[in-house]
mmCIF file of N, CA and C in Angstrom:
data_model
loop_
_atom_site.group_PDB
_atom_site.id
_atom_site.type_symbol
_atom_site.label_atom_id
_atom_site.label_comp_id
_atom_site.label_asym_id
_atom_site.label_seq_id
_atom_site.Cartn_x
_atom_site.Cartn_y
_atom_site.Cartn_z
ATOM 1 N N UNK A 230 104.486 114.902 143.703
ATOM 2 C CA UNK A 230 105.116 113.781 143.024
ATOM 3 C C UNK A 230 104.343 113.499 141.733
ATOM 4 N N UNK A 231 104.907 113.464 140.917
ATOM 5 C CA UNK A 231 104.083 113.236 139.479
ATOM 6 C C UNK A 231 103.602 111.924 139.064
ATOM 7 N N UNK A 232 103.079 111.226 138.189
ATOM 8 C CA UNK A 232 102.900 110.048 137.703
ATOM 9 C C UNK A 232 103.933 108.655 137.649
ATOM 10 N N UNK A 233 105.109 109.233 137.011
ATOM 11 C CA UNK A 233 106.235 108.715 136.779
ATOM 12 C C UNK A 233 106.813 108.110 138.026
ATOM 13 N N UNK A 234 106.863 109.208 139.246
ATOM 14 C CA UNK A 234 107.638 109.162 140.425
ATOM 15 C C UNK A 234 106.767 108.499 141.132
ATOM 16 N N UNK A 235 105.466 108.155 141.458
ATOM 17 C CA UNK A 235 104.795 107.480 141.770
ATOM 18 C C UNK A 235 104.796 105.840 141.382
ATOM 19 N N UNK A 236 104.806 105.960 140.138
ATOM 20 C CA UNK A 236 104.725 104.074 139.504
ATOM 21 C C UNK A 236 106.303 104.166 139.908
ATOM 22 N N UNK A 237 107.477 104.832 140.044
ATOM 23 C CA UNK A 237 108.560 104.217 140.290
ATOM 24 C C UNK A 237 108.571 103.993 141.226
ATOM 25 N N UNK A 238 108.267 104.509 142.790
ATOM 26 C CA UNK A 238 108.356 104.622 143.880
ATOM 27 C C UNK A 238 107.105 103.285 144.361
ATOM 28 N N UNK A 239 106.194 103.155 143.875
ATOM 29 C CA UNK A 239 105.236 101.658 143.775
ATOM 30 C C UNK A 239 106.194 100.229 143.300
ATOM 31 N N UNK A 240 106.646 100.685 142.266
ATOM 32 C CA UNK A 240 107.663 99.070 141.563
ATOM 33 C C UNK A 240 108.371 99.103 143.014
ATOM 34 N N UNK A 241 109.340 99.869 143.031
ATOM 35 C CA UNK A 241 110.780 99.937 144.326
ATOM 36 C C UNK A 241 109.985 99.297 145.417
ATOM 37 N N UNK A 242 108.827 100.019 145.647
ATOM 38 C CA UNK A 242 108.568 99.254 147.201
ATOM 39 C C UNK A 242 107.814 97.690 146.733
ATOM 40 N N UNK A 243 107.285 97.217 145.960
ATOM 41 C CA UNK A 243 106.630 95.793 145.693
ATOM 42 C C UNK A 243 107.876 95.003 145.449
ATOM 43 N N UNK A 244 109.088 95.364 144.531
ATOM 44 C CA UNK A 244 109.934 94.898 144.901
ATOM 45 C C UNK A 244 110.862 94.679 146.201
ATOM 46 N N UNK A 245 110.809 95.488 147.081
ATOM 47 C CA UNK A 245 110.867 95.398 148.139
ATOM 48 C C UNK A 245 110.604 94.543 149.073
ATOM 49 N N UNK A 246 109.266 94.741 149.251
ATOM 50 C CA UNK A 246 108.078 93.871 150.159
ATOM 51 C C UNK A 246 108.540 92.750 149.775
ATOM 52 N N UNK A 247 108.538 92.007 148.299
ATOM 53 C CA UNK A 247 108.539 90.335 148.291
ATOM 54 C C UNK A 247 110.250 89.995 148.213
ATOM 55 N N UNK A 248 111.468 90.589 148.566
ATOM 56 C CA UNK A 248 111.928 89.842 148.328
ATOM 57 C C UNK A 248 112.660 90.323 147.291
ATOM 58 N N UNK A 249 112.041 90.854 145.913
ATOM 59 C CA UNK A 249 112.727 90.225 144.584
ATOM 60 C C UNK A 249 114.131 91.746 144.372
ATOM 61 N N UNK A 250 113.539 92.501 145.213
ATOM 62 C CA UNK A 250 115.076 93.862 144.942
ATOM 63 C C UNK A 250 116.340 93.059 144.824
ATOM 64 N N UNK A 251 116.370 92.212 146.133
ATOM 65 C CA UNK A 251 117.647 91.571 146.883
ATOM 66 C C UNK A 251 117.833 90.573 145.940
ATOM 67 N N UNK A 252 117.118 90.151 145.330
ATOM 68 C CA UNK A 252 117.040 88.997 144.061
ATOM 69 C C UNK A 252 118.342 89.215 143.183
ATOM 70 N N UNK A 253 117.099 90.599 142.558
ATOM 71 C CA UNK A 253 117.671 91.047 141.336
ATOM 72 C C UNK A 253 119.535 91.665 141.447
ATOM 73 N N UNK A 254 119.459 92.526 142.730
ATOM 74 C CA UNK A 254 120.906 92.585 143.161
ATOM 75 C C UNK A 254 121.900 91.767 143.003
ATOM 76 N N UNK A 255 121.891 90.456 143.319
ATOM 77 C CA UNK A 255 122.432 89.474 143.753
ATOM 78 C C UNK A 255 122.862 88.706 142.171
ATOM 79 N N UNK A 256 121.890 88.920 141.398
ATOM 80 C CA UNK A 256 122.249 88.537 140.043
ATOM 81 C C UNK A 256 122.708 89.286 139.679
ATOM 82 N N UNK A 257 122.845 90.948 139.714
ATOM 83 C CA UNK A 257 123.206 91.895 138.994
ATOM 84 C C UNK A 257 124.427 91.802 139.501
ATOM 85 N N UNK A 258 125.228 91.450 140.631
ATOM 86 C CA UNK A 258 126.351 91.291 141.586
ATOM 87 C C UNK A 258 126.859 90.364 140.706
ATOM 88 N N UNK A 259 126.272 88.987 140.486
ATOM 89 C CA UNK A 259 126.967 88.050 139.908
ATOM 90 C C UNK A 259 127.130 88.168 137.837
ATOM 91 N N UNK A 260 126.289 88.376 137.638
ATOM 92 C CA UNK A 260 126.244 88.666 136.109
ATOM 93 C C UNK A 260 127.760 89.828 136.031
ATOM 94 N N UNK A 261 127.989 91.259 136.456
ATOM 95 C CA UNK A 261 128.851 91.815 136.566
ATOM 96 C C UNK A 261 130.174 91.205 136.835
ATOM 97 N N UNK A 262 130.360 90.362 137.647
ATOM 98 C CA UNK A 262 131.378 89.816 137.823
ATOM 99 C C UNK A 262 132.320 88.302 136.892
ATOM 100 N N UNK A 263 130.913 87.830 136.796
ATOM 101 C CA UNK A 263 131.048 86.820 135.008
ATOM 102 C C UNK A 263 131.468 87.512 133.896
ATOM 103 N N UNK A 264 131.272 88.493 133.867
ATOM 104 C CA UNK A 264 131.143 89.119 132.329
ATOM 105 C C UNK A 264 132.428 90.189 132.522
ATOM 106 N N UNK A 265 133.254 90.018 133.950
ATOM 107 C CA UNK A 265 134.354 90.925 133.562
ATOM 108 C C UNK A 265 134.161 91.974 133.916
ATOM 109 N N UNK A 266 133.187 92.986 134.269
ATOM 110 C CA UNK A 266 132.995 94.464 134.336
ATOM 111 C C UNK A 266 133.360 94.913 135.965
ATOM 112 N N UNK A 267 133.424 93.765 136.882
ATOM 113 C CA UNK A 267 134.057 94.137 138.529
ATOM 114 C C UNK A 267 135.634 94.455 138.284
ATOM 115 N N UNK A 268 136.240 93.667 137.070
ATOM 116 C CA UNK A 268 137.914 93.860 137.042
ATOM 117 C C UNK A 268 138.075 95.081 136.524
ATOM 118 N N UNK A 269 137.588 94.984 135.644
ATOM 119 C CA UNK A 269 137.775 96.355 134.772
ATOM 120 C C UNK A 269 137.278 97.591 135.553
ATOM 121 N N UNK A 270 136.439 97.802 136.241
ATOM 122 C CA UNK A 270 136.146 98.529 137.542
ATOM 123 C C UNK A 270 137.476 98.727 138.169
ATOM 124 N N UNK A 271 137.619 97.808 138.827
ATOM 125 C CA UNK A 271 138.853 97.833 139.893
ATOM 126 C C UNK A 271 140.239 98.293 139.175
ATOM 127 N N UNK A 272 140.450 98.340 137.880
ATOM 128 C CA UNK A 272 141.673 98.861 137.295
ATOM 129 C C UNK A 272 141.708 100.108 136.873
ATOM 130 N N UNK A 273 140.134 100.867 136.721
ATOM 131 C CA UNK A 273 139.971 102.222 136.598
ATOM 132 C C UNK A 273 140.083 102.610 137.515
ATOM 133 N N UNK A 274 139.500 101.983 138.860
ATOM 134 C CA UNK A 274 140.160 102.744 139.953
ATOM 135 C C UNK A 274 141.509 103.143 140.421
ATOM 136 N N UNK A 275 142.273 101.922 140.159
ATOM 137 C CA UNK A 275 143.599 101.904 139.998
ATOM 138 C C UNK A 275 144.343 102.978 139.119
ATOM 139 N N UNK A 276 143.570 102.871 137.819
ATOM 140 C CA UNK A 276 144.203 104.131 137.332
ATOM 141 C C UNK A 276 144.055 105.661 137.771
ATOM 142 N N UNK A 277 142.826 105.650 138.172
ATOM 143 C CA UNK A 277 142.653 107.256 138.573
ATOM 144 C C UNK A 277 143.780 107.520 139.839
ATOM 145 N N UNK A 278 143.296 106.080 140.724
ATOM 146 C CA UNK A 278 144.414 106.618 141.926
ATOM 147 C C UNK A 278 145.916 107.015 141.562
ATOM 148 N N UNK A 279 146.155 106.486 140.483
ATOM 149 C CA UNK A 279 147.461 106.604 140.149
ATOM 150 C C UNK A 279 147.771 107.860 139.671
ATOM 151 N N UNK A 280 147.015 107.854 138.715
ATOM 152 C CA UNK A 280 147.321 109.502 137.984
ATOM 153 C C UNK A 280 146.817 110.725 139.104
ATOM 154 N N UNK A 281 146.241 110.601 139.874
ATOM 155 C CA UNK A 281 145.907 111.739 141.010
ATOM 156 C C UNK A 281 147.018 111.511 142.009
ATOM 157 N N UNK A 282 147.425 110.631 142.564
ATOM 158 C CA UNK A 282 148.112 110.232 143.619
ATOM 159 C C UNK A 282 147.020 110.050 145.020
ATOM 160 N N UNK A 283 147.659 108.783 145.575
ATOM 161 C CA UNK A 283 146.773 108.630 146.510
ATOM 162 C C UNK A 283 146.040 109.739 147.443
ATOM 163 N N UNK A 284 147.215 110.663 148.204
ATOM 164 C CA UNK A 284 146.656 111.607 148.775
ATOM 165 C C UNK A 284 145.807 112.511 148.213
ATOM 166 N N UNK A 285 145.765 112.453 146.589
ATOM 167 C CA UNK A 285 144.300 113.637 146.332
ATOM 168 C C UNK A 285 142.982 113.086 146.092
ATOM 169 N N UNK A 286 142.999 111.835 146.078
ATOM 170 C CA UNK A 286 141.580 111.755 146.058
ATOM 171 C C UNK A 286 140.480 110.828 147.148
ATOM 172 N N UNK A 287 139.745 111.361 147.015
ATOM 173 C CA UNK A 287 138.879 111.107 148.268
ATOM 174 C C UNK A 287 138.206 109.534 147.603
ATOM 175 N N UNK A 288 137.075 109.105 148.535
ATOM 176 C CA UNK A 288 136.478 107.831 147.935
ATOM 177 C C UNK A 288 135.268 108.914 147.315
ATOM 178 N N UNK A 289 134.469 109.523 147.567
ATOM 179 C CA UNK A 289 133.640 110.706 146.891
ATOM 180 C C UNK A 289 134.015 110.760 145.416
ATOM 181 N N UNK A 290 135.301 111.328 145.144
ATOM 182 C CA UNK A 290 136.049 111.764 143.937
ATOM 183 C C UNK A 290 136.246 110.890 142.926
ATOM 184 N N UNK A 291 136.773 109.307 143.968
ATOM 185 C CA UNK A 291 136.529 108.355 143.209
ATOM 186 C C UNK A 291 135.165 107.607 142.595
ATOM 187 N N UNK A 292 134.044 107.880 143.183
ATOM 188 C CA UNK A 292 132.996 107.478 143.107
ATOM 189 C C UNK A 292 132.709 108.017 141.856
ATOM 190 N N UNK A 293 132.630 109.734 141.787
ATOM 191 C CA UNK A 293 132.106 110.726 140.975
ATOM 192 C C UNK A 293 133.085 110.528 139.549
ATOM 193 N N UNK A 294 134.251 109.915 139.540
ATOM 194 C CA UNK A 294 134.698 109.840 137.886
ATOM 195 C C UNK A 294 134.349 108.399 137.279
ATOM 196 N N UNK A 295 134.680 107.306 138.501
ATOM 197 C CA UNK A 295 134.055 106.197 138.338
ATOM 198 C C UNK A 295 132.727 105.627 137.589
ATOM 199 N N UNK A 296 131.866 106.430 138.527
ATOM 200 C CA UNK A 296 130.238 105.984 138.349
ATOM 201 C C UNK A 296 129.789 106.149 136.899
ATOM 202 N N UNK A 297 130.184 107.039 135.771
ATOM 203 C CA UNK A 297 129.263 107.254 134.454
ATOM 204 C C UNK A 297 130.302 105.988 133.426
ATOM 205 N N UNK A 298 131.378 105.735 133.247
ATOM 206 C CA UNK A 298 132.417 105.115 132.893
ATOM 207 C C UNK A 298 131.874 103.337 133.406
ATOM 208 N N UNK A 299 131.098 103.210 134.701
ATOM 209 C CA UNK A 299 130.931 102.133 135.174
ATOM 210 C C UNK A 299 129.641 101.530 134.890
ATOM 211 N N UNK A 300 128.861 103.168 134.443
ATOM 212 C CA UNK A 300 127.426 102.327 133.941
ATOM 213 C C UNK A 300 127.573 102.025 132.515
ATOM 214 N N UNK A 301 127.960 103.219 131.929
ATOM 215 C CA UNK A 301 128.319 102.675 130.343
ATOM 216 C C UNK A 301 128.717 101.096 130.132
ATOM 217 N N UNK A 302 129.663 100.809 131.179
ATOM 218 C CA UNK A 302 130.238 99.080 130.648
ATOM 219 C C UNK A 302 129.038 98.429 130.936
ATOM 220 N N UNK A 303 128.148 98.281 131.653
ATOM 221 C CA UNK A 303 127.489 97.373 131.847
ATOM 222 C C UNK A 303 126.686 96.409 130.593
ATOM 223 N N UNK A 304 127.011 95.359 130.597
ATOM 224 C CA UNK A 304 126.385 95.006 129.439
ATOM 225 C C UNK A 304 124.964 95.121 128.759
ATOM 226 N N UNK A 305 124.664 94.921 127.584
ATOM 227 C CA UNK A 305 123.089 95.256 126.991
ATOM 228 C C UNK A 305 122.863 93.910 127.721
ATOM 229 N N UNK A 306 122.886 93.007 127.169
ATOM 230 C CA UNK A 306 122.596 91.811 127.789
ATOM 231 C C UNK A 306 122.272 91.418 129.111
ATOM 232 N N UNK A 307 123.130 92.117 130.227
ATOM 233 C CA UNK A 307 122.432 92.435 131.524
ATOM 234 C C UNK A 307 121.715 93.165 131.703
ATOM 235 N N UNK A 308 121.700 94.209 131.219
ATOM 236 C CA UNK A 308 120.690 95.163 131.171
ATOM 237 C C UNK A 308 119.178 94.631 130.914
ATOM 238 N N UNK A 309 119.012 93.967 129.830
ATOM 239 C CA UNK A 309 117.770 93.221 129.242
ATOM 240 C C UNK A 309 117.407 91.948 129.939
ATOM 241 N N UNK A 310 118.429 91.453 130.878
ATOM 242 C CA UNK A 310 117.816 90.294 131.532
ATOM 243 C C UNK A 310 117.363 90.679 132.472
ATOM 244 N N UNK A 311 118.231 91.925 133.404
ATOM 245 C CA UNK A 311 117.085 92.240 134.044
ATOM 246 C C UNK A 311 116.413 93.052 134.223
ATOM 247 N N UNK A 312 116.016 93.591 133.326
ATOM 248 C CA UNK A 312 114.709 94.545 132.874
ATOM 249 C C UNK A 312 113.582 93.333 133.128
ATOM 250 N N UNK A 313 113.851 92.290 131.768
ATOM 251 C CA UNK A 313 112.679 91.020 131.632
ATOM 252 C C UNK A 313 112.484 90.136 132.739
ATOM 253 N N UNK A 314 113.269 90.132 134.186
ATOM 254 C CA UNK A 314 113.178 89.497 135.271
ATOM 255 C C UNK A 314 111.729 90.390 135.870
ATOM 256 N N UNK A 315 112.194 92.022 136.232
ATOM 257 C CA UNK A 315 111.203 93.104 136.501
ATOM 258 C C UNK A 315 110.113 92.785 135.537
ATOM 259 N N UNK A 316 110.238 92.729 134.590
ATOM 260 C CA UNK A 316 108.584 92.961 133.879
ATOM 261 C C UNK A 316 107.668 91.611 134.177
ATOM 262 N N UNK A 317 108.678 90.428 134.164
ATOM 263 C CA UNK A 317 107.686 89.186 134.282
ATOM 264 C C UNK A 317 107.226 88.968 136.400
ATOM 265 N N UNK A 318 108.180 89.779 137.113
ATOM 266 C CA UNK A 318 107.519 90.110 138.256
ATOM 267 C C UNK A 318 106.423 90.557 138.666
ATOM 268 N N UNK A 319 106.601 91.768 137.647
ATOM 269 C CA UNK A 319 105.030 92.750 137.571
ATOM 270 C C UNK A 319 104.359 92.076 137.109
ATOM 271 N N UNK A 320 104.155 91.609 136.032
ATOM 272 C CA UNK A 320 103.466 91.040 135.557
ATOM 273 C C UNK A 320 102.510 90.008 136.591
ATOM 274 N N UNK A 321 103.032 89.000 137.747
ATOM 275 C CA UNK A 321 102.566 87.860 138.025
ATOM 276 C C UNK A 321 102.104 88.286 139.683
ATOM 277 N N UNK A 322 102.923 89.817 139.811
ATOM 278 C CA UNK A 322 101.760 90.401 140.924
ATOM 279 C C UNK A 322 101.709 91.483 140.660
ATOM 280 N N UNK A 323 100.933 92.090 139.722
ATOM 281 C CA UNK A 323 99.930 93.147 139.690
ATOM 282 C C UNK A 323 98.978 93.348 140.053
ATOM 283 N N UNK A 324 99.183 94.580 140.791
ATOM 284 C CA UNK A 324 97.577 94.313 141.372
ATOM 285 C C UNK A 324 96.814 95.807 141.525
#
């Protein structure tokens, strides 16, 4: 495991341990859904099912055209709040 995969695999579990993963989820759940990006989700799905027809696509299939289309929307603005939620975490238990 290299350097990188190490400090990531350290953040994931301290976030873990206290609590703040389920935090940050829970805002990232709600921020997404304020800002519009759960509807717009749900109508791409709609569209793919449509243009494939129900019987060809799997939830897999849907996942795999979905998922790059779903991170792109996410806003900068969520993105940066919670990045700065994570850093002021670390920050106040580093250890």
């Amino acid at each position: 495991m290299n350097k990188d995969s190490r400090l990531k695999s350290t953040v994931n579990q301290k976030l873990t341990e206290m609590g703040e993963r389920e935090r940050l989820k829970e805002l990232l759940r709600a921020k997404l859904t304020e800002c519009g990006w759960k509807d717009q989700m749900k109508a791409h799905c709609k569209d793919v099912i449509k243009d494939k027809g129900l019987e060809h696509v799997t939830v897999e299939d849907l996942v795999a055209e979905i998922t790059p289309k779903g991170r792109a929307m996410v806003p900068d603005s969520v993105k940066k709040e919670l990045l700065h939620r994570i850093r002021v975490f670390l920050s106040q238990h580093a250890s």
